[in-house]
Tab-separated table of C-alpha atoms in Angstrom:
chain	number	residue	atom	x	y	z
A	1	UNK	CA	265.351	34.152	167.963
A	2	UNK	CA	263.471	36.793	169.528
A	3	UNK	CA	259.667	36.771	169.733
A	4	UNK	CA	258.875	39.933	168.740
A	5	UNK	CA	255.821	39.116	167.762
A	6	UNK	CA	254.496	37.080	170.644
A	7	UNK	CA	250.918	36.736	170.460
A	8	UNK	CA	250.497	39.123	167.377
A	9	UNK	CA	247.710	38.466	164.925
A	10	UNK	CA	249.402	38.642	160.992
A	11	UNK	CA	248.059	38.441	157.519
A	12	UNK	CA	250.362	37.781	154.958
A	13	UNK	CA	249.195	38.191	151.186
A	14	UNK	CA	251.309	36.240	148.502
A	15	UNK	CA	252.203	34.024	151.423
A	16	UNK	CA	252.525	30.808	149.306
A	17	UNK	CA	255.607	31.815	147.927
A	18	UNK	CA	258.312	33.739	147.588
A	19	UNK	CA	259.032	36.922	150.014
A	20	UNK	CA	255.508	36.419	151.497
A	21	UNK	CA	256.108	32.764	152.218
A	22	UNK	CA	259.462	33.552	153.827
A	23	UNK	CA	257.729	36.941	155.770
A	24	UNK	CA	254.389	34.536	157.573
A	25	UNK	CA	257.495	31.976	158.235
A	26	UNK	CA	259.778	34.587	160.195
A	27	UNK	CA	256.638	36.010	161.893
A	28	UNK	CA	255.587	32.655	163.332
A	29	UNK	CA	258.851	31.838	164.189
A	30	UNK	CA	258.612	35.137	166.363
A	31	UNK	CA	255.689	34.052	167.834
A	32	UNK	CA	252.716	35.175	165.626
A	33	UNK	CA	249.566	33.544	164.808
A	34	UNK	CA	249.761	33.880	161.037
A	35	UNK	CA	247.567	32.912	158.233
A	36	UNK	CA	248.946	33.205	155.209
A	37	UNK	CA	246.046	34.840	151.614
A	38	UNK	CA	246.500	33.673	148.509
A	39	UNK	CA	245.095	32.640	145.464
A	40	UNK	CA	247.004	29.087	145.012
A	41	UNK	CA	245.165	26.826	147.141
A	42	UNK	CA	247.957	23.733	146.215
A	43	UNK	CA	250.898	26.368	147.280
A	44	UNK	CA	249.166	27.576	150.308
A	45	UNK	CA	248.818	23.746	151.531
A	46	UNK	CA	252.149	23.056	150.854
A	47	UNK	CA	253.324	25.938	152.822
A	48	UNK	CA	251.702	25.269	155.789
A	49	UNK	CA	252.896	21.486	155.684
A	50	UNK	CA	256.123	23.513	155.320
A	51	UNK	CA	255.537	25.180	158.065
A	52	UNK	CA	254.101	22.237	160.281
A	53	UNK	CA	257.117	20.352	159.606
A	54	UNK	CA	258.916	23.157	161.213
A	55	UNK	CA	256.872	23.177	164.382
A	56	UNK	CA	255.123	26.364	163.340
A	57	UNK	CA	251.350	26.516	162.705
A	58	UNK	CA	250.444	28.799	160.259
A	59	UNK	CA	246.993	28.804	158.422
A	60	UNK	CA	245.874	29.452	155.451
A	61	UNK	CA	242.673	31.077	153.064
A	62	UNK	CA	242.340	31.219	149.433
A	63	UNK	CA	241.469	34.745	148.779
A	64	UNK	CA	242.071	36.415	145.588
A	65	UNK	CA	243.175	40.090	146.579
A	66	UNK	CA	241.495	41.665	143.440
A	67	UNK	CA	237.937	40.482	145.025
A	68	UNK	CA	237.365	43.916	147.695
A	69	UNK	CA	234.126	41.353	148.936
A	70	UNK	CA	236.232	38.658	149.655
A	71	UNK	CA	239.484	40.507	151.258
A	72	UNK	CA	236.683	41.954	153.604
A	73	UNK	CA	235.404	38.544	154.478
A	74	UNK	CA	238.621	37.200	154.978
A	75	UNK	CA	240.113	40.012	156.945
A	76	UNK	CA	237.073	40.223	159.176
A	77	UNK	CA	237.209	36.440	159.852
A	78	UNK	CA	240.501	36.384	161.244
A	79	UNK	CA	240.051	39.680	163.134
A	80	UNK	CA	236.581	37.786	164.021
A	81	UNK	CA	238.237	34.274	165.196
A	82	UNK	CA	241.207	36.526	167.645
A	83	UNK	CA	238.446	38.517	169.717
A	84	UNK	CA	238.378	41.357	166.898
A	85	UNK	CA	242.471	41.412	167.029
A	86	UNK	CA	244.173	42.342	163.189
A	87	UNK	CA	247.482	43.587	165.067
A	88	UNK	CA	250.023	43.268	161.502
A	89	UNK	CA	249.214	42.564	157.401
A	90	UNK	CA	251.865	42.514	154.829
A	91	UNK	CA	250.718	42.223	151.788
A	92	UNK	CA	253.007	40.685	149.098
A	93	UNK	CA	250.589	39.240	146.574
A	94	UNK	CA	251.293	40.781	142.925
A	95	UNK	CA	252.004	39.914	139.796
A	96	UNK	CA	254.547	40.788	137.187
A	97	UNK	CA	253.828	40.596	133.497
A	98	UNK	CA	256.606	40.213	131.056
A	99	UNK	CA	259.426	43.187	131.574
A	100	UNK	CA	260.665	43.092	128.353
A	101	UNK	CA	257.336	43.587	126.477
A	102	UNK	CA	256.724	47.323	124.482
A	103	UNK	CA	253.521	48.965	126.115
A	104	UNK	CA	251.929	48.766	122.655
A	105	UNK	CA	252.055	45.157	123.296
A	106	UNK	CA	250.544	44.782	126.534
A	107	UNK	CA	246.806	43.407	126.003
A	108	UNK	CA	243.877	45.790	127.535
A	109	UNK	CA	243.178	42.186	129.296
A	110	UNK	CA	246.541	41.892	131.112
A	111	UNK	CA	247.243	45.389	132.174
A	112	UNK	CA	243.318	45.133	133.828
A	113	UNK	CA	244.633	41.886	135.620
A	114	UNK	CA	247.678	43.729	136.954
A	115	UNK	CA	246.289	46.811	138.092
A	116	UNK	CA	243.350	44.537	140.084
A	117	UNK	CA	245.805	42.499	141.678
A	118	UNK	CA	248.409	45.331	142.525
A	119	UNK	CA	246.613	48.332	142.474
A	120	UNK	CA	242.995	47.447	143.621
A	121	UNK	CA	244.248	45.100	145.484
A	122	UNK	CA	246.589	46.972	147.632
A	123	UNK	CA	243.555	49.091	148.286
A	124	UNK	CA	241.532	47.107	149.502
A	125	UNK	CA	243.953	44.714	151.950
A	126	UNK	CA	244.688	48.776	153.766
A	127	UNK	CA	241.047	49.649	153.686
A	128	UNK	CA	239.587	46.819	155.497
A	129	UNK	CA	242.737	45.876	157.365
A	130	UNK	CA	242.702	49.737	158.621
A	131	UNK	CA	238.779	49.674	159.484
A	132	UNK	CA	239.643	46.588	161.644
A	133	UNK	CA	242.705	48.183	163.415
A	134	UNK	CA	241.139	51.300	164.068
A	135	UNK	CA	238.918	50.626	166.758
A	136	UNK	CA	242.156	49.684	168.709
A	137	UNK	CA	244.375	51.953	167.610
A	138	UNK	CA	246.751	49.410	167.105
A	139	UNK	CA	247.833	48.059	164.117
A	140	UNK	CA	250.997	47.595	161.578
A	141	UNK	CA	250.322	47.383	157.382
A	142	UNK	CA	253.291	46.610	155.591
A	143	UNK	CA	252.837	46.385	151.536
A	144	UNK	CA	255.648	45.343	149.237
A	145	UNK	CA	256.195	46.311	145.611
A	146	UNK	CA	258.914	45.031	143.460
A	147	UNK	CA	261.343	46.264	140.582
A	148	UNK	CA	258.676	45.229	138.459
A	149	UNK	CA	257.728	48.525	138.925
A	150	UNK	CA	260.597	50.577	137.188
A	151	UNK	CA	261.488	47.786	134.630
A	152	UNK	CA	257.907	46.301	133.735
């Protein structure tokens, strides 16, 4: 495998699971340092044991994406801990509510959780993430969205 990413300093949000867990894993294996966001301490642990078992150290944070304070923190701790470096951030973390469900029957409460997590929270991962790229001029953000989208 190529290591296209030799050296590269990655974020990837949602990276306990799914697509994001499979994403930090093919960017380490490429050489990255990755840590992996997200909100499931447990899952996060158990992919970087995942990971470790593989040879590949990847760390993890428990940062919940709707929280603009603590993507901030988080993002400027990693840039903070690589001599200011943020060089690539895909952000994965979403939910999906139930696909089949009328709008009439959506509670005020869950569409408010979804549009935190994937709307607000896709904001604010490209805001700071951008701020700390800037200064470099240097600096990949990839963000995923899912079918949820047109079925949901």
């Amino acid at each position: 495998m190529e290591n296209r990413f030799e050296n590269q300093i990655a974020v990837v949000t949602g990276g306990a699971d799914g697509i994001g867990r499979q994403i930090a894993g093919r960017l380490a294996r490429e050489g990255a340092r990755v840590t992996l966001f997200d909100v499931d301490a447990a899952k996060a642990e158990a992919a970087c044991g995942a990971f470790s078992a593989e040879g590949l150290t990847v760390d993890a944070r428990v940062v919940d994406v709707a929280d603009d304070d603590a993507v901030r923190q988080a993002l400027e701790s990693v840039a903070s801990q690589n001599g200011g470096r943020l060089d690539v951030v895909v952000h994965c973390a979403a939910i999906v509510g139930p696909t089949s469900t009328r709008i009439t029957d959506v509670s005020i409460e869950a569409f408010d959780q979804a549009s935190a997590i994937n709307l607000r929270g896709t904001f604010s991962i490209t805001k700071h993430a951008l701020r700390l790229m800037e200064p470099r001029n240097y600096g990949r953000i990839l963000l995923f969205a899912s079918i949820a989208g047109k079925e949901g």
